[in-house]
Coordinates of C-alpha atoms and ligand atoms in Angstrom, one line a residue:
Chain A
M203 CA 30.1 -6.6 -39.0
G204 CA 31.8 -3.2 -39.7
I205 CA 34.0 -3.3 -36.5
A206 CA 37.8 -2.5 -37.6
K207 CA 39.9 -4.8 -37.1
N208 CA 42.5 -3.1 -34.2
D209 CA 39.2 -2.7 -32.7
I210 CA 39.0 -6.0 -31.8
V211 CA 39.6 -7.4 -28.6
L212 CA 38.5 -10.9 -28.7
E213 CA 37.6 -13.0 -31.6
I214 CA 35.4 -16.0 -31.2
K215 CA 35.5 -18.5 -34.1
N216 CA 33.4 -21.6 -34.7
L217 CA 33.4 -22.4 -31.5
N218 CA 31.5 -25.7 -30.5
F219 CA 30.9 -26.8 -26.8
Y220 CA 29.7 -29.6 -25.5
Y221 CA 28.2 -30.9 -22.1
G222 CA 29.1 -34.8 -22.5
E223 CA 26.5 -35.7 -25.2
L224 CA 24.7 -32.5 -25.2
Q225 CA 25.9 -29.8 -27.5
A226 CA 24.8 -26.8 -25.8
L227 CA 26.9 -23.9 -28.6
I228 CA 26.8 -24.6 -32.4
N229 CA 29.2 -22.9 -34.4
I230 CA 29.3 -19.1 -32.6
N231 CA 31.2 -16.4 -34.1
L232 CA 31.7 -12.9 -32.5
E233 CA 34.1 -10.1 -32.7
I234 CA 34.1 -8.1 -29.4
K235 CA 35.0 -4.5 -30.0
R236 CA 37.3 -2.9 -27.6
N237 CA 35.9 -0.6 -24.8
T238 CA 32.7 -1.0 -25.4
I239 CA 29.7 -3.1 -23.6
T240 CA 28.5 -5.9 -25.7
S241 CA 24.9 -7.4 -24.5
I242 CA 24.1 -11.1 -25.0
I243 CA 20.4 -11.8 -25.2
G244 CA 18.3 -15.1 -25.8
P245 CA 15.9 -17.4 -24.3
S246 CA 16.8 -19.2 -21.1
G247 CA 19.1 -22.1 -22.2
C248 CA 20.5 -20.9 -25.1
G249 CA 23.9 -21.2 -23.8
K250 CA 24.8 -17.7 -22.8
S251 CA 26.3 -18.6 -19.3
T252 CA 28.4 -21.4 -20.9
M253 CA 29.8 -18.8 -23.7
L254 CA 30.5 -16.5 -21.1
R255 CA 32.3 -19.4 -19.1
C256 CA 34.4 -20.3 -22.2
I257 CA 35.6 -17.2 -22.6
N258 CA 37.5 -17.4 -19.6
R259 CA 38.3 -20.6 -19.6
M260 CA 35.8 -21.7 -16.6
N261 CA 34.3 -24.5 -18.4
E262 CA 37.4 -26.7 -18.1
L263 CA 36.8 -26.8 -14.3
I264 CA 33.3 -28.8 -15.6
D265 CA 33.9 -32.5 -15.5
D266 CA 33.3 -34.2 -19.2
T267 CA 32.8 -31.2 -21.4
R268 CA 34.7 -30.3 -24.5
T269 CA 35.5 -27.3 -26.3
E270 CA 35.9 -27.0 -30.4
G271 CA 37.3 -23.6 -32.0
E272 CA 39.6 -20.6 -30.8
I273 CA 39.0 -18.0 -29.4
F274 CA 41.4 -15.2 -30.1
Y275 CA 42.4 -12.3 -27.4
D276 CA 45.6 -10.5 -27.5
G277 CA 46.3 -12.2 -30.8
R278 CA 46.5 -15.5 -29.4
N279 CA 44.3 -18.5 -28.9
I280 CA 43.5 -18.4 -25.3
F281 CA 42.8 -22.4 -26.0
D282 CA 46.8 -23.0 -26.9
S283 CA 48.4 -25.4 -24.0
D284 CA 50.6 -22.4 -23.2
V285 CA 48.3 -20.2 -22.0
D286 CA 47.6 -20.1 -18.6
P287 CA 44.9 -20.1 -17.4
V288 CA 44.9 -18.2 -14.2
K289 CA 46.6 -15.7 -15.6
L290 CA 43.8 -15.6 -18.1
R291 CA 41.3 -15.5 -15.8
R292 CA 42.7 -12.2 -14.1
K293 CA 42.6 -10.5 -17.4
I294 CA 39.5 -11.8 -18.3
G295 CA 37.3 -11.7 -15.1
M296 CA 33.5 -12.8 -14.2
V297 CA 30.4 -11.1 -12.0
F298 CA 28.0 -13.7 -11.4
Q299 CA 24.4 -13.5 -11.0
Q300 CA 24.3 -13.3 -7.4
P301 CA 27.0 -11.1 -5.7
N302 CA 29.4 -13.4 -3.8
P303 CA 31.6 -11.7 -1.7
F304 CA 34.0 -13.6 0.4
P305 CA 33.0 -13.9 3.8
K306 CA 35.3 -11.3 5.0
N307 CA 35.7 -7.6 5.9
I308 CA 35.1 -5.0 2.8
F309 CA 38.5 -4.1 2.4
D310 CA 40.2 -8.0 2.6
N311 CA 37.2 -8.7 -0.1
V312 CA 38.9 -6.2 -2.3
A313 CA 42.4 -6.3 -1.1
Y314 CA 41.8 -10.3 -2.3
G315 CA 43.2 -10.6 -5.7
P316 CA 46.2 -8.1 -5.6
K317 CA 47.3 -10.3 -2.7
M318 CA 47.0 -13.4 -4.7
Y319 CA 49.1 -11.7 -7.2
G320 CA 51.6 -10.6 -5.1
T321 CA 50.7 -7.2 -3.8
R322 CA 52.4 -7.3 -0.4
N323 CA 52.6 -3.2 0.5
R324 CA 50.1 -2.3 2.5
Q325 CA 49.9 1.5 1.5
K326 CA 49.9 0.4 -2.1
L327 CA 46.8 -1.9 -1.2
R328 CA 44.5 0.6 0.5
E329 CA 45.4 2.5 -2.6
I330 CA 44.1 -0.1 -4.7
V331 CA 41.2 -0.8 -2.7
E332 CA 40.1 3.2 -2.4
I333 CA 40.5 3.3 -6.7
S334 CA 38.8 0.0 -7.1
L335 CA 35.7 0.8 -4.6
K336 CA 35.8 4.2 -6.3
K337 CA 35.3 3.1 -9.8
A338 CA 32.2 0.8 -8.5
A339 CA 30.7 3.6 -6.9
L340 CA 30.6 2.2 -3.5
W341 CA 33.8 4.0 -2.1
D342 CA 31.0 6.6 -0.7
E343 CA 28.9 4.5 0.9
V344 CA 31.7 2.4 2.6
K345 CA 34.8 4.4 3.3
D346 CA 34.3 4.8 6.9
R347 CA 33.2 0.8 7.0
L348 CA 35.8 -0.7 5.6
L349 CA 36.5 -3.4 8.4
D350 CA 32.8 -4.5 8.9
K351 CA 31.9 -7.5 7.3
S352 CA 30.9 -7.4 3.6
L353 CA 27.8 -9.8 4.5
S354 CA 26.7 -6.8 6.1
L355 CA 26.2 -4.7 2.7
S356 CA 23.0 -4.6 1.2
G357 CA 22.6 -6.9 -2.0
G358 CA 23.2 -4.6 -4.5
Q359 CA 26.1 -3.1 -2.5
Q360 CA 27.4 -6.3 -2.5
Q361 CA 27.2 -6.5 -6.2
R362 CA 28.7 -3.2 -6.7
L363 CA 31.6 -4.6 -4.1
C364 CA 31.9 -8.0 -6.4
I365 CA 32.7 -5.5 -9.2
A366 CA 35.6 -3.5 -7.3
R367 CA 37.0 -7.3 -6.8
T368 CA 37.2 -8.0 -10.3
L369 CA 38.3 -4.7 -11.3
A370 CA 40.8 -4.7 -8.3
V371 CA 43.3 -6.9 -10.3
E372 CA 43.2 -4.6 -13.4
P373 CA 41.1 -6.6 -15.5
D374 CA 41.3 -6.0 -19.6
I375 CA 37.7 -7.6 -20.0
I376 CA 34.9 -8.0 -17.8
L377 CA 32.3 -11.0 -18.4
M378 CA 28.9 -10.2 -16.3
D379 CA 26.3 -12.7 -15.9
E380 CA 22.9 -11.5 -15.3
P381 CA 24.6 -8.9 -12.9
A382 CA 21.8 -7.0 -11.9
S383 CA 19.1 -9.6 -12.0
S384 CA 18.6 -10.0 -8.4
L385 CA 18.8 -6.2 -7.6
D386 CA 15.8 -3.6 -7.3
P387 CA 15.4 -1.1 -9.7
I388 CA 17.4 1.5 -8.0
A389 CA 20.9 -0.5 -7.4
T390 CA 19.9 -2.0 -11.0
M391 CA 20.2 1.9 -12.3
R392 CA 23.8 2.2 -9.9
I393 CA 25.2 -0.4 -11.6
E394 CA 24.0 0.1 -15.0
Q395 CA 25.5 4.0 -14.7
L396 CA 28.9 2.4 -12.9
L397 CA 29.0 0.3 -16.3
R398 CA 28.9 3.1 -18.8
E399 CA 31.4 4.8 -16.9
V400 CA 34.3 2.3 -16.6
T401 CA 34.2 1.5 -20.5
D402 CA 36.6 3.8 -21.1
D403 CA 38.9 1.2 -19.4
Y404 CA 37.9 -2.1 -20.1
T405 CA 35.3 -4.2 -22.4
I406 CA 32.2 -5.4 -20.8
I407 CA 30.5 -8.8 -22.0
I408 CA 27.1 -8.9 -20.5
V409 CA 24.6 -11.3 -20.0
T410 CA 20.9 -9.9 -19.8
N411 CA 17.4 -11.3 -19.8
N412 CA 16.3 -7.6 -19.6
M413 CA 15.9 -6.2 -23.2
Q414 CA 15.2 -2.8 -22.0
Q415 CA 18.6 -3.5 -20.0
A416 CA 20.6 -4.9 -23.1
S417 CA 19.2 -1.7 -25.0
R418 CA 20.0 1.0 -22.6
I419 CA 23.5 0.3 -21.8
S420 CA 25.4 -1.5 -24.6
E421 CA 26.5 -0.8 -27.5
Y422 CA 26.3 -4.0 -29.5
T423 CA 23.9 -6.8 -29.0
A424 CA 24.0 -10.6 -29.9
F425 CA 21.0 -12.6 -30.1
I426 CA 21.3 -16.3 -29.7
N427 CA 18.7 -18.6 -30.0
A428 CA 18.3 -21.9 -28.7
K429 CA 17.3 -25.2 -31.2
E430 CA 15.5 -27.7 -29.1
R431 CA 16.1 -25.1 -26.0
R432 CA 19.5 -26.5 -25.3
S433 CA 21.8 -25.9 -28.1
G434 CA 22.4 -22.2 -28.8
F435 CA 23.3 -20.9 -31.9
L436 CA 23.9 -17.2 -32.8
V437 CA 21.0 -15.3 -34.6
E438 CA 22.2 -11.7 -34.9
Y439 CA 25.0 -9.4 -34.2
G440 CA 25.1 -6.0 -34.3
R441 CA 24.4 -2.3 -33.2
T442 CA 22.0 -2.6 -30.5
Q443 CA 20.1 0.3 -31.7
D444 CA 19.8 -1.5 -35.2
L445 CA 19.3 -4.3 -33.6
F446 CA 16.0 -3.4 -31.7
I447 CA 15.0 -0.7 -34.6
K448 CA 15.4 -2.7 -37.8
P449 CA 16.8 -6.0 -36.8
Q450 CA 17.4 -8.1 -39.7
M451 CA 16.5 -11.8 -38.8
K452 CA 12.7 -12.5 -38.2
Q453 CA 13.5 -14.6 -35.4
T454 CA 15.3 -11.6 -34.0
E455 CA 12.1 -9.6 -34.3
D456 CA 9.9 -12.4 -32.6
Y457 CA 12.1 -13.1 -29.4
I458 CA 12.4 -9.0 -28.5
S459 CA 9.0 -8.5 -29.5
G460 CA 7.6 -11.0 -26.9
R461 CA 6.5 -13.4 -29.9
F462 CA 8.1 -16.6 -29.0
G463 CA 6.7 -19.3 -27.0
Chain B
M294 CA -3.0 -18.2 -24.5
K295 CA -0.3 -16.4 -27.0
P296 CA 2.0 -14.5 -25.7
R297 CA 1.4 -10.6 -25.5
E298 CA -2.0 -11.4 -26.8
Q299 CA -3.1 -8.4 -24.7
Y300 CA -0.4 -5.9 -26.6
M301 CA -0.7 -7.3 -29.8
E302 CA -4.8 -6.7 -29.6
S303 CA -3.7 -2.9 -28.2
L304 CA -1.3 -2.7 -31.5
R305 CA -4.7 -3.4 -33.3
Q306 CA -6.9 -1.4 -31.8
L307 CA -4.7 1.5 -32.8
K308 CA -4.1 1.1 -35.8
N309 CA -8.1 0.6 -36.5
E310 CA -8.1 3.9 -34.9
I311 CA -6.1 5.6 -37.3
M312 CA -8.1 4.4 -40.3
K313 CA -11.4 5.9 -38.5
M314 CA -9.3 9.2 -38.2
G315 CA -8.6 8.9 -41.4
I316 CA -11.7 8.2 -42.9
L317 CA -13.2 10.9 -40.9
V318 CA -10.9 13.3 -42.7
E319 CA -11.9 12.1 -46.4
E320 CA -15.7 12.5 -45.3
A321 CA -14.0 16.3 -44.1
L322 CA -12.6 17.1 -47.3
S323 CA -15.8 15.4 -49.7
K324 CA -18.0 17.2 -47.7
A325 CA -16.1 20.9 -48.0
M326 CA -15.5 20.4 -51.9
K327 CA -19.5 19.8 -51.8
A328 CA -20.3 22.7 -50.1
L329 CA -17.7 24.4 -52.0
T330 CA -19.5 23.5 -55.4
E331 CA -22.7 24.2 -54.4
L332 CA -21.8 27.0 -52.2
D333 CA -24.0 25.8 -49.1
S334 CA -23.2 27.5 -46.1
D335 CA -24.5 25.4 -43.7
L336 CA -22.4 22.3 -44.9
A337 CA -19.9 24.5 -44.9
E338 CA -20.1 25.7 -41.1
S339 CA -20.9 21.2 -40.3
V340 CA -16.9 20.4 -41.9
I341 CA -15.9 23.6 -39.1
T342 CA -17.1 22.1 -36.2
E343 CA -17.2 18.3 -36.9
D344 CA -13.3 19.4 -37.4
M345 CA -13.1 19.5 -33.6
M346 CA -13.7 15.5 -33.3
I347 CA -10.7 15.1 -35.7
N348 CA -8.8 16.8 -33.5
R349 CA -9.8 15.2 -30.7
M350 CA -8.9 12.1 -32.1
E351 CA -5.4 13.1 -32.9
I352 CA -4.9 13.6 -29.1
E353 CA -6.5 10.3 -28.2
I354 CA -4.2 8.5 -30.6
E355 CA -1.6 9.8 -29.4
D356 CA -2.2 9.3 -26.1
R357 CA -2.7 5.6 -26.4
S358 CA 0.3 5.3 -28.5
I359 CA 2.5 7.2 -25.6
A360 CA 0.5 4.9 -23.0
L361 CA 1.5 1.5 -24.9
I362 CA 5.2 3.0 -25.6
A363 CA 5.3 3.1 -22.2
T364 CA 3.5 0.0 -20.8
E365 CA 5.0 -2.1 -23.6
Q366 CA 8.0 -0.6 -24.6
P367 CA 7.4 -1.9 -27.9
V368 CA 10.9 -2.6 -29.9
A369 CA 11.6 -3.3 -33.9
G370 CA 8.6 -3.2 -36.1
D371 CA 6.2 -2.7 -33.2
L372 CA 8.0 0.4 -32.2
R373 CA 8.1 1.8 -35.9
H374 CA 4.7 1.5 -36.5
V375 CA 3.8 2.8 -33.2
I376 CA 5.8 5.9 -34.0
T377 CA 4.4 6.2 -37.5
G378 CA 0.9 5.7 -36.6
M379 CA 1.8 9.0 -34.5
R380 CA 3.2 10.8 -37.4
I381 CA 0.4 9.8 -39.5
V382 CA -2.5 11.0 -36.9
T383 CA -0.5 14.2 -37.0
Q384 CA -0.5 14.7 -40.7
L385 CA -4.5 13.7 -41.1
E386 CA -4.9 16.5 -38.2
R387 CA -3.2 18.9 -40.7
M388 CA -5.3 17.2 -43.6
G389 CA -8.2 18.2 -41.7
D390 CA -7.7 21.6 -41.5
H391 CA -7.2 22.3 -44.8
A392 CA -10.9 20.7 -45.4
V393 CA -11.6 23.6 -42.8
H394 CA -10.0 26.1 -44.7
I395 CA -11.9 25.4 -48.0
A396 CA -15.0 25.6 -46.0
K397 CA -13.8 28.9 -44.2
S398 CA -13.2 29.8 -47.9
T399 CA -16.6 29.5 -49.1
L400 CA -17.8 31.0 -46.5
R401 CA -16.4 33.8 -47.9
F402 CA -17.7 33.7 -51.2
E403 CA -20.4 36.4 -52.1
C404 CA -21.6 35.7 -55.1
K405 CA -24.2 33.0 -55.7
A406 CA -22.7 31.2 -58.6
F407 CA -19.1 31.1 -59.8
K408 CA -17.8 32.7 -63.5
K409 CA -16.6 29.6 -64.7
P410 CA -17.5 25.8 -63.5
L411 CA -14.8 24.5 -61.3
I412 CA -13.0 21.7 -63.2
D413 CA -9.5 21.9 -62.3
I414 CA -10.5 22.2 -59.1
S415 CA -12.8 19.5 -58.6
K416 CA -10.4 17.2 -60.6
M417 CA -7.4 18.1 -57.7
A418 CA -10.0 17.2 -55.1
E419 CA -10.9 13.7 -56.6
L420 CA -7.3 13.3 -57.3
C421 CA -6.9 14.2 -53.3
I422 CA -9.7 11.5 -52.1
S423 CA -8.6 8.9 -54.1
M424 CA -4.8 9.1 -53.2
H425 CA -6.1 9.5 -49.4
R426 CA -8.2 5.7 -49.8
E427 CA -5.2 4.7 -51.4
V428 CA -2.3 5.9 -48.8
L429 CA -5.7 4.5 -46.2
S430 CA -5.2 1.0 -47.3
A431 CA -1.9 0.9 -48.0
F432 CA -1.2 1.6 -44.4
M433 CA -3.6 -0.7 -43.4
D434 CA -2.0 -3.3 -45.1
E435 CA 1.6 -1.9 -44.6
D436 CA 2.4 -2.0 -48.2
E437 CA 5.2 0.4 -48.6
I438 CA 5.2 0.0 -52.9
R439 CA 1.2 1.4 -53.0
A440 CA 2.9 4.0 -50.3
R441 CA 5.6 4.9 -52.4
N442 CA 3.5 5.1 -55.9
L443 CA 1.5 8.0 -54.7
V444 CA 4.0 10.4 -55.7
D445 CA 2.8 10.0 -59.2
L446 CA -0.5 11.6 -58.1
D447 CA 0.5 14.1 -56.4
D448 CA 3.0 15.5 -59.3
E449 CA -0.3 15.6 -61.1
V450 CA -1.8 17.4 -58.1
D451 CA 1.0 19.8 -58.4
S452 CA 0.6 20.8 -61.8
L453 CA -3.0 21.4 -61.9
H454 CA -2.5 23.7 -58.9
E455 CA 0.1 25.7 -61.1
K456 CA -2.6 25.6 -63.9
V457 CA -5.0 27.4 -61.3
Q458 CA -2.7 29.8 -60.4
R459 CA -2.0 30.7 -63.8
D460 CA -5.7 30.7 -65.0
M461 CA -6.7 32.5 -61.9
F462 CA -4.0 35.4 -62.7
T463 CA -5.0 35.7 -66.1
G464 CA -8.9 35.9 -65.4
M465 CA -8.1 38.6 -62.6
V466 CA -6.3 40.9 -64.9
E467 CA -9.1 40.2 -67.4
D468 CA -11.7 41.0 -65.2
E469 CA -11.5 42.8 -62.1
S470 CA -14.9 41.4 -60.6
F471 CA -13.3 38.4 -60.8
L472 CA -10.7 39.3 -58.3
S473 CA -12.4 38.0 -54.8
Q474 CA -13.0 35.3 -56.3
A475 CA -10.1 34.4 -58.1
L476 CA -7.9 34.7 -55.2
Q477 CA -10.2 32.1 -53.3
L478 CA -10.0 29.8 -55.7
T479 CA -6.5 30.3 -55.6
Y480 CA -6.0 29.7 -51.8
I481 CA -8.4 26.6 -52.3
S482 CA -6.3 25.0 -54.8
R483 CA -3.4 25.8 -52.6
Y484 CA -5.1 23.7 -49.8
L485 CA -5.8 21.3 -52.1
E486 CA -2.2 20.7 -52.8
R487 CA -1.1 20.7 -49.3
F488 CA -3.3 17.8 -48.7
A489 CA -1.9 16.0 -51.0
D490 CA 1.9 17.3 -49.5
H491 CA 0.7 15.3 -46.6
I492 CA -0.5 12.3 -48.5
T493 CA 2.9 11.8 -49.2
N494 CA 4.4 12.3 -46.3
I495 CA 2.0 9.7 -45.0
S496 CA 3.5 7.7 -47.5
E497 CA 7.2 8.1 -46.6
W498 CA 6.2 6.9 -42.7
I499 CA 4.3 3.5 -44.1
I500 CA 7.6 3.0 -45.8
Y501 CA 9.9 3.9 -42.6
G502 CA 7.2 1.6 -40.6
K503 CA 7.8 -1.4 -42.9
T504 CA 11.4 -1.0 -43.9
G505 CA 12.8 1.3 -41.0
N506 CA 14.6 3.3 -43.8
H507 CA 13.5 7.4 -44.1
V508 CA 12.9 8.7 -48.0
D509 CA 11.6 11.9 -49.3
L510 CA 9.1 11.4 -51.4
N511 CA 8.2 15.6 -51.7
G512 CA 12.2 16.3 -52.7
Ligands
ADP223 N1 26.8 -28.0 -15.8 C1 26.6 -28.4 -16.9 N2 26.3 -29.7 -17.3 C2 25.7 -30.2 -17.8 N3 24.8 -29.2 -18.7 C3 24.8 -28.1 -18.6 C4 25.4 -27.2 -17.7 N4 25.4 -25.9 -17.4 C5 24.5 -26.0 -18.2 N5 23.8 -26.7 -19.0 C6 23.2 -27.0 -20.6 O1 23.6 -26.1 -21.2 C7 22.9 -25.7 -21.7 C8 22.6 -24.1 -22.0 O2 22.7 -23.6 -20.6 P1 23.2 -22.4 -20.1 O3 24.6 -21.7 -20.8 O4 23.2 -22.2 -18.7 O5 22.1 -21.5 -20.7 P2 21.8 -19.7 -20.0 O6 22.8 -19.0 -19.6 O7 21.4 -18.7 -22.0 O8 20.3 -19.8 -19.4 C9 21.1 -25.8 -21.0 O9 20.7 -26.9 -22.0 C10 22.1 -26.4 -19.6 O10 20.9 -27.3 -19.4
MG224 MG1 22.7 -18.5 -17.9

């Protein structure tokens, strides 16, 4: 694929995933480059969300599921028995499609993670909250109302609050599952802008149904297609520009040109 | 209904418009050459006025392509073909201009007949026209192999152009009364040579449209 070994932050190897009888992912192999944005595109039901949930072992919380294969992060297979999934999820955070702030005030939403991981010092917490909100491009809008309820914010602001909450625990990788699909164009643009700005510090893997969004923000794109509309396999993975200008596979060309269905 | 039927139809229409423009350019060159060989100034005038049509088509096709990009966001092969189409109409417009230049040169001839029959120049024009037909059908069929093969004919046009230049120069030296005729004919040869170069540029864009690779056929 042309990514130097030491630039790879995450290596997915022969990943198969099952919900009971249903095989949702078929032999996925993917190397994610550090400090970049990688988009995952594909028809709905192809397993994009499932794949994200494998990466931080959230699928284990679902009954009757089975995972095969390996995901190497930091040189270790995350499925090894001595890897603590809670610690893993601190390093590999997740932002969901629907903004899901806690029913608390703005400050507490962001301070929640650091507190849980043991930061007690008020001054230190205040710093973390400010830095995280700044990175999430929300600070200027909320700095005078940090004790307001998070639900008083607009949808776009709530989503940026969730991003701030994720950033506050200093993750390495951020998984995003259609983070802008419920937002208006301006809120979407703000999120895209902030994603571009944080890639110095984080690696972002983003599932998006909006192909223009994938082509705008990501350096790499993976296209997953679905067998029988429910079992996902990787069709093509490469630089986003190459994929959108000169895809190698006809399936990719048909999908991104809207010639599917 | 098939997905994006309207969009596919727009892409097809765009291609048809480009073909129509290509045919107008062929007619312009054929007429300009007929006007030249028969020293028919009315016909030469008509080439000049009809060029407005070609210029208008360039702008129309560009506008339609831009609208298609803005509204449909073509990607991959579709995007390359829309871009290719825009590049091709730019070439076609300039080729129309060369037909006009030939017509204008024709109007500048004061003589009633040529000193010698226009054998090499006619041969160049014939080559240009068959190259032009070939490049248009290669475009229609997205056939990059045929597009690429046109370089051989372009080489023939180039060597004929060199021969015309040499002959005209010798002619001028031998007979001073031939000077202005020879100068115009040298220009005309040059316009034809440029016409053929534009055809190989079109070939390059056809190859890009099909493969995504840039090639240099004139190098
Ligand atoms: N909790 C679950 N239990 C059973 N099947 C599921 C569950 N979640 C997803 N699936 C199935 O797995 C497949 C992939 O789903 P998902 O990962 O949500 O796809 P995507 O995010 O690409 O739309 C679908 O066929 C879906 O119905
Ligand atoms: Mg999903």
